[in-house]
Every structure is written in structure tokens, then in C-alpha cells.
Amino acid sequence: MTESQPPATGSPAEPSATLSRPTAILDPSACPVTRSDADLPPVPPERLQPAWLRQHLAARAHTTPFLQGDGPRPDFMPDRSPAAASVLVPLVQRPDGLQVLLTRRTAHLRSHAGQISFPGGRQEPGDADVVATALREAQEEIGLLANELEVIARLPVYATVTRFQVTPVVALVSPDHTLQLDAFEVAAAFEVPLAFLMTPAHHQHHSFDNGGLQRQFLSMPWQSPGGEEYFIWGATAAMLRNLYHLLVV
């Protein structure tokens, strides 16, 4: 799940007297980089092991997130009530370390086209809880079955400008899992080393003008061993950054 409006990662400038409707960023990679976080330490390798994550994250669901969200803006969708949503943060257990399973959305979608996201979406009436939502969405989007994974934690809720209250659900995934992508919604699924994403030197801060309001967002650009480039940004990057802060304390 991604949002067209990126999370604020710093204090935005004061809004002008009249703000226009927030607009989607067509090419986030073109937004200027203001800084990276090379001064922050990476998560130690021993904390990126399944056993440590199970024990440490189990009690962290109600921790205040480092990045609480990118909204809502009072002038944007003022009549929409907050809605619950979930994403699955799948950690594939590979011999060389845990890998984060991400998706690239198809280019024809009306919202978030082509963006990098976790499997996820809005909570439906038939979902027992936020975990059930994340598991259902993962099965619908990428064919990942519940018996192929182990849910180990819920991370703190992340609020989006479109008024979704998103709960990231962390799960360990069997290396023998199989995927079946929803061709309408998902263009590709790929893995990124958790160690790469938990190294702040790979985190970039961007700034841009959005409808008269200065906004910031994070990105974690990744190039696969095969040379494919993936620009991980916005809410997806922010939730990964929240995971980083949970693991370094």
C-alpha cells in the first residue's frame, strides 16, 4: 500500500494563505535530495535475525512511531472519516539473511501507479482484525498464503494524508513460498535485503512544494543485482524507517 502524498519527515514550512489540493508526484526521484543519514548507525546484524525480531518486536506495537504520518491536511478530504488499513511487511528467510518482499504497482492504476509498496489495503467488514486484513490483501495481491508465513508483530500505526490509519504487520516468510501476482494491480514483486534498508546511509531526504506547502519525504533507492532500479519512497519508506527506529533501541 502506498500513498500519493509522502510522509512529512521534518517540520513543514508555514502554509500560504490559500493551499491548492495536494497533487501526486509524477517523478519522486527528481525531487531534490536535501540530505542522507550516513551519520546514523545501521541496525547490528544480530538484531536482524528471526529469533531476535520475534522477541523484540512483540512488545512494540503501541510505541509512538518515529514518523507518525504525513497528514491529514485539514483542507484535503475534510469529510472523510479515518479508516483502518493494514500492510504486510514480509521478511523472507534466505540463507544470506532476511529479505523484504515488496511490490511494484501497475502503471495503469488510478492511484499510486508504478509505486513501490507493501501488499495491503483497507480493512473490510469481514476481517477479524488488522492482521486478517494484511493476510487477505497479501493473498489477493501476490498469492502469499497464510500457511507460508509466521506473523511476529504489529508495528505502530502510520497515518496517511488520505486519512488511513495503517498498521504494518511483520511476518517471517518461508523461503519455499510461491507467488501469484494479481496482474491488474501488481506489475512485479522483488526482494531487498533487510540489512540494506536498515542502514540509514541508504536513506535520502527530499523536499518539494506541494500545493503551496513545503513537504518532505524519505526514499531508499535500491538497485537489484540484475541492475533493476527501484525507488522506494513515501509511506513505504516511512514505515521502514519506523522499523529501523524500533530495532536500534
Short mmCIF file of C-alpha atoms in Angstrom, two decimals:
data_model
loop_
_atom_site.label_atom_id
_atom_site.label_comp_id
_atom_site.label_asym_id
_atom_site.label_seq_id
_atom_site.Cartn_x
_atom_site.Cartn_y
_atom_site.Cartn_z
CA MET A 1 0.00 0.00 0.00
CA THR A 2 1.34 3.42 -0.90
CA GLU A 3 0.04 6.94 -0.70
CA SER A 4 0.32 9.61 -3.34
CA GLN A 5 1.26 12.08 -0.62
CA PRO A 6 4.60 11.37 1.04
CA PRO A 7 5.11 11.47 4.80
CA ALA A 8 6.50 14.56 6.41
CA THR A 9 9.95 13.79 7.79
CA GLY A 10 10.58 17.20 9.25
CA SER A 11 8.70 20.34 10.15
CA PRO A 12 6.91 21.74 7.08
CA ALA A 13 7.04 25.39 6.29
CA GLU A 14 4.08 27.55 7.26
CA PRO A 15 1.27 27.16 4.70
CA SER A 16 0.38 30.04 2.44
CA ALA A 17 -2.97 31.77 2.82
CA THR A 18 -4.52 29.58 0.14
CA LEU A 19 -3.45 26.00 -0.41
CA SER A 20 -4.33 24.08 -3.53
CA ARG A 21 -5.32 20.42 -3.47
CA PRO A 22 -2.27 18.16 -2.90
CA THR A 23 -1.11 16.60 -6.13
CA ALA A 24 0.63 13.33 -6.83
CA ILE A 25 4.33 13.48 -7.56
CA LEU A 26 4.85 12.02 -11.00
CA ASP A 27 8.60 11.53 -10.63
CA PRO A 28 9.63 11.50 -6.94
CA SER A 29 13.20 10.60 -7.83
CA ALA A 30 13.51 14.04 -9.46
CA CYS A 31 12.78 15.86 -6.20
CA PRO A 32 15.94 17.38 -4.74
CA VAL A 33 17.83 15.39 -2.12
CA THR A 34 18.45 17.58 0.92
CA ARG A 35 20.49 15.13 2.99
CA SER A 36 21.16 11.50 3.85
CA ASP A 37 21.54 9.87 7.25
CA ALA A 38 25.04 8.44 6.95
CA ASP A 39 25.75 9.68 10.48
CA LEU A 40 23.25 7.20 11.98
CA PRO A 41 24.36 3.63 12.77
CA PRO A 42 22.99 0.62 10.90
CA VAL A 43 21.00 -1.96 12.84
CA PRO A 44 23.52 -4.54 14.12
CA PRO A 45 23.41 -7.86 12.20
CA GLU A 46 22.46 -9.83 15.31
CA ARG A 47 19.25 -7.80 15.54
CA LEU A 48 18.21 -8.79 12.03
CA GLN A 49 17.80 -12.45 12.97
CA PRO A 50 14.33 -14.06 13.21
CA ALA A 51 14.67 -15.04 16.89
CA TRP A 52 15.71 -11.53 17.98
CA LEU A 53 12.96 -9.90 15.93
CA ARG A 54 10.30 -12.20 17.38
CA GLN A 55 11.24 -11.30 20.93
CA HIS A 56 11.94 -7.61 20.46
CA LEU A 57 9.05 -6.57 18.22
CA ALA A 58 6.32 -8.43 20.09
CA ALA A 59 6.05 -5.65 22.68
CA ARG A 60 6.49 -2.67 20.34
CA ALA A 61 3.04 -2.30 18.75
CA HIS A 62 1.98 0.61 20.97
CA THR A 63 5.25 2.51 20.79
CA THR A 64 4.96 6.03 19.41
CA PRO A 65 6.36 5.84 15.87
CA PHE A 66 9.32 8.00 14.91
CA LEU A 67 7.32 9.17 11.87
CA GLN A 68 3.65 9.34 12.85
CA GLY A 69 2.38 10.09 9.36
CA ASP A 70 2.05 12.55 6.53
CA GLY A 71 -1.32 14.04 7.37
CA PRO A 72 -4.12 14.57 7.37
CA ARG A 73 -4.29 18.06 5.94
CA PRO A 74 -7.41 19.89 7.19
CA ASP A 75 -8.16 21.21 3.67
CA PHE A 76 -7.86 17.80 1.97
CA MET A 77 -10.75 15.29 2.20
CA PRO A 78 -12.14 17.05 5.33
CA ASP A 79 -15.33 14.95 5.28
CA ARG A 80 -13.59 11.56 5.17
CA SER A 81 -13.53 9.74 8.48
CA PRO A 82 -10.33 7.93 9.45
CA ALA A 83 -10.32 4.37 8.12
CA ALA A 84 -8.32 1.36 9.27
CA ALA A 85 -5.92 -0.29 6.83
CA SER A 86 -3.05 -2.76 7.02
CA VAL A 87 0.03 -3.70 5.08
CA LEU A 88 2.07 -6.87 5.32
CA VAL A 89 5.82 -6.45 5.84
CA PRO A 90 7.03 -9.85 4.57
CA LEU A 91 10.54 -10.88 5.66
CA VAL A 92 11.68 -13.80 3.52
CA GLN A 93 14.11 -16.11 5.31
CA ARG A 94 17.04 -16.58 2.93
CA PRO A 95 20.38 -18.27 3.74
CA ASP A 96 22.19 -14.94 3.34
CA GLY A 97 19.77 -13.01 5.56
CA LEU A 98 16.23 -11.69 5.72
CA GLN A 99 14.83 -10.06 2.59
CA VAL A 100 11.92 -7.59 2.48
CA LEU A 101 9.35 -8.58 -0.14
CA LEU A 102 7.95 -5.53 -1.94
CA THR A 103 5.75 -4.95 -4.97
CA ARG A 104 5.64 -2.51 -7.85
CA ARG A 105 2.12 -1.41 -8.75
CA THR A 106 0.98 -1.48 -12.35
CA ALA A 107 1.28 1.69 -14.41
CA HIS A 108 -2.41 1.96 -15.35
CA LEU A 109 -3.87 2.28 -11.85
CA ARG A 110 -5.71 5.49 -10.99
CA SER A 111 -3.76 5.97 -7.76
CA HIS A 112 -0.15 5.21 -6.85
CA ALA A 113 0.59 3.87 -10.35
CA GLY A 114 4.05 2.36 -10.64
CA GLN A 115 4.90 2.95 -6.99
CA ILE A 116 6.71 0.56 -4.68
CA SER A 117 4.53 -0.76 -1.89
CA PHE A 118 3.81 -3.46 0.63
CA PRO A 119 0.82 -5.70 -0.04
CA GLY A 120 -2.10 -4.17 1.80
CA GLY A 121 -5.26 -2.13 1.80
CA ARG A 122 -8.39 -1.04 3.63
CA GLN A 123 -9.89 -3.16 6.39
CA GLU A 124 -13.10 -4.86 5.20
CA PRO A 125 -16.13 -5.70 7.38
CA GLY A 126 -15.35 -9.41 7.18
CA ASP A 127 -11.79 -9.01 8.50
CA ALA A 128 -11.40 -10.15 12.11
CA ASP A 129 -8.63 -7.61 12.80
CA VAL A 130 -5.77 -5.71 11.19
CA VAL A 131 -3.72 -8.91 10.89
CA ALA A 132 -6.53 -10.58 8.96
CA THR A 133 -6.64 -7.57 6.63
CA ALA A 134 -2.92 -7.78 5.91
CA LEU A 135 -3.08 -11.52 5.26
CA ARG A 136 -6.12 -11.22 2.99
CA GLU A 137 -4.56 -8.42 0.97
CA ALA A 138 -1.28 -10.31 0.61
CA GLN A 139 -3.11 -13.35 -0.71
CA GLU A 140 -5.19 -11.26 -3.11
CA GLU A 141 -2.30 -9.17 -4.44
CA ILE A 142 0.61 -11.61 -4.60
CA GLY A 143 -0.83 -15.03 -3.76
CA LEU A 144 1.08 -15.33 -0.48
CA LEU A 145 -0.74 -17.85 1.73
CA ALA A 146 -1.09 -17.71 5.49
CA ASN A 147 0.48 -21.14 5.90
CA GLU A 148 3.64 -19.84 4.22
CA LEU A 149 4.32 -17.21 6.86
CA GLU A 150 4.50 -16.51 10.59
CA VAL A 151 3.14 -13.22 11.90
CA ILE A 152 5.52 -11.93 14.58
CA ALA A 153 4.47 -8.33 15.25
CA ARG A 154 2.27 -5.36 14.61
CA LEU A 155 4.14 -2.09 14.22
CA PRO A 156 2.81 1.31 15.36
CA VAL A 157 0.05 2.83 13.25
CA TYR A 158 1.04 5.21 10.45
CA ALA A 159 -1.44 7.94 9.39
CA THR A 160 -1.72 9.00 5.75
CA VAL A 161 -2.92 12.25 4.21
CA THR A 162 -5.89 10.33 2.78
CA ARG A 163 -6.93 9.55 6.38
CA PHE A 164 -6.00 5.90 6.53
CA GLN A 165 -4.68 4.55 9.83
CA VAL A 166 -2.24 1.93 8.54
CA THR A 167 -0.97 -0.91 10.71
CA PRO A 168 2.18 -2.62 9.36
CA VAL A 169 2.08 -6.35 10.16
CA VAL A 170 5.50 -8.04 10.19
CA ALA A 171 5.73 -11.68 9.13
CA LEU A 172 8.53 -14.18 8.53
CA VAL A 173 8.03 -15.89 5.19
CA SER A 174 9.15 -19.37 4.21
CA PRO A 175 11.84 -19.37 1.51
CA ASP A 176 9.76 -22.03 -0.27
CA HIS A 177 6.75 -19.75 -0.73
CA THR A 178 5.17 -19.30 -4.13
CA LEU A 179 3.72 -16.10 -5.53
CA GLN A 180 0.85 -15.48 -7.91
CA LEU A 181 0.60 -11.80 -8.76
CA ASP A 182 -2.68 -10.02 -9.42
CA ALA A 183 -1.83 -8.85 -12.94
CA PHE A 184 -4.24 -5.92 -12.74
CA GLU A 185 -2.68 -4.39 -9.63
CA VAL A 186 0.86 -5.75 -9.27
CA ALA A 187 3.48 -5.41 -12.01
CA ALA A 188 6.31 -7.10 -10.12
CA ALA A 189 7.41 -8.48 -6.77
CA PHE A 190 11.02 -8.27 -5.65
CA GLU A 191 13.21 -8.66 -2.57
CA VAL A 192 15.53 -6.15 -0.88
CA PRO A 193 17.98 -7.15 1.88
CA LEU A 194 16.63 -6.06 5.25
CA ALA A 195 20.18 -5.07 6.20
CA PHE A 196 20.29 -2.59 3.29
CA LEU A 197 17.01 -0.97 4.34
CA MET A 198 18.09 -0.83 7.99
CA THR A 199 21.22 1.16 7.10
CA PRO A 200 20.43 4.90 7.30
CA ALA A 201 23.27 5.77 4.93
CA HIS A 202 20.87 4.48 2.25
CA HIS A 203 18.06 6.80 3.40
CA GLN A 204 17.63 10.05 1.48
CA HIS A 205 15.58 13.10 2.45
CA HIS A 206 13.77 15.03 -0.29
CA SER A 207 11.95 18.35 -0.28
CA PHE A 208 9.28 19.70 -2.64
CA ASP A 209 6.49 22.27 -2.90
CA ASN A 210 3.07 20.64 -2.74
CA GLY A 211 0.16 22.99 -3.29
CA GLY A 212 1.85 25.89 -1.51
CA LEU A 213 3.11 23.76 1.37
CA GLN A 214 6.73 22.71 1.70
CA ARG A 215 6.79 18.96 2.28
CA GLN A 216 9.50 16.36 2.81
CA PHE A 217 9.72 12.64 2.19
CA LEU A 218 12.15 9.77 2.55
CA SER A 219 13.46 7.46 -0.12
CA MET A 220 15.57 4.30 -0.13
CA PRO A 221 16.67 3.73 -3.74
CA TRP A 222 17.62 0.12 -4.45
CA GLN A 223 19.36 -1.45 -7.42
CA SER A 224 18.97 -5.21 -7.68
CA PRO A 225 21.93 -7.49 -8.52
CA GLY A 226 20.47 -7.70 -12.02
CA GLY A 227 20.61 -3.92 -12.43
CA GLU A 228 16.89 -3.15 -11.99
CA GLU A 229 16.27 0.13 -10.16
CA TYR A 230 13.51 0.55 -7.57
CA PHE A 231 12.70 3.89 -5.95
CA ILE A 232 11.25 3.09 -2.53
CA TRP A 233 9.71 6.25 -1.10
CA GLY A 234 6.78 7.88 0.66
CA ALA A 235 4.70 5.91 3.15
CA THR A 236 6.51 2.66 2.35
CA ALA A 237 9.91 4.20 3.14
CA ALA A 238 8.49 5.92 6.23
CA MET A 239 7.19 2.66 7.68
CA LEU A 240 10.57 1.04 7.04
CA ARG A 241 12.22 3.98 8.81
CA ASN A 242 9.89 3.43 11.77
CA LEU A 243 11.01 -0.19 11.84
CA TYR A 244 14.64 0.99 11.92
CA HIS A 245 13.99 3.12 15.00
CA LEU A 246 12.30 0.20 16.76
CA LEU A 247 15.32 -2.01 16.13
CA VAL A 248 18.05 0.36 17.28
CA VAL A 249 16.56 0.97 20.76
#
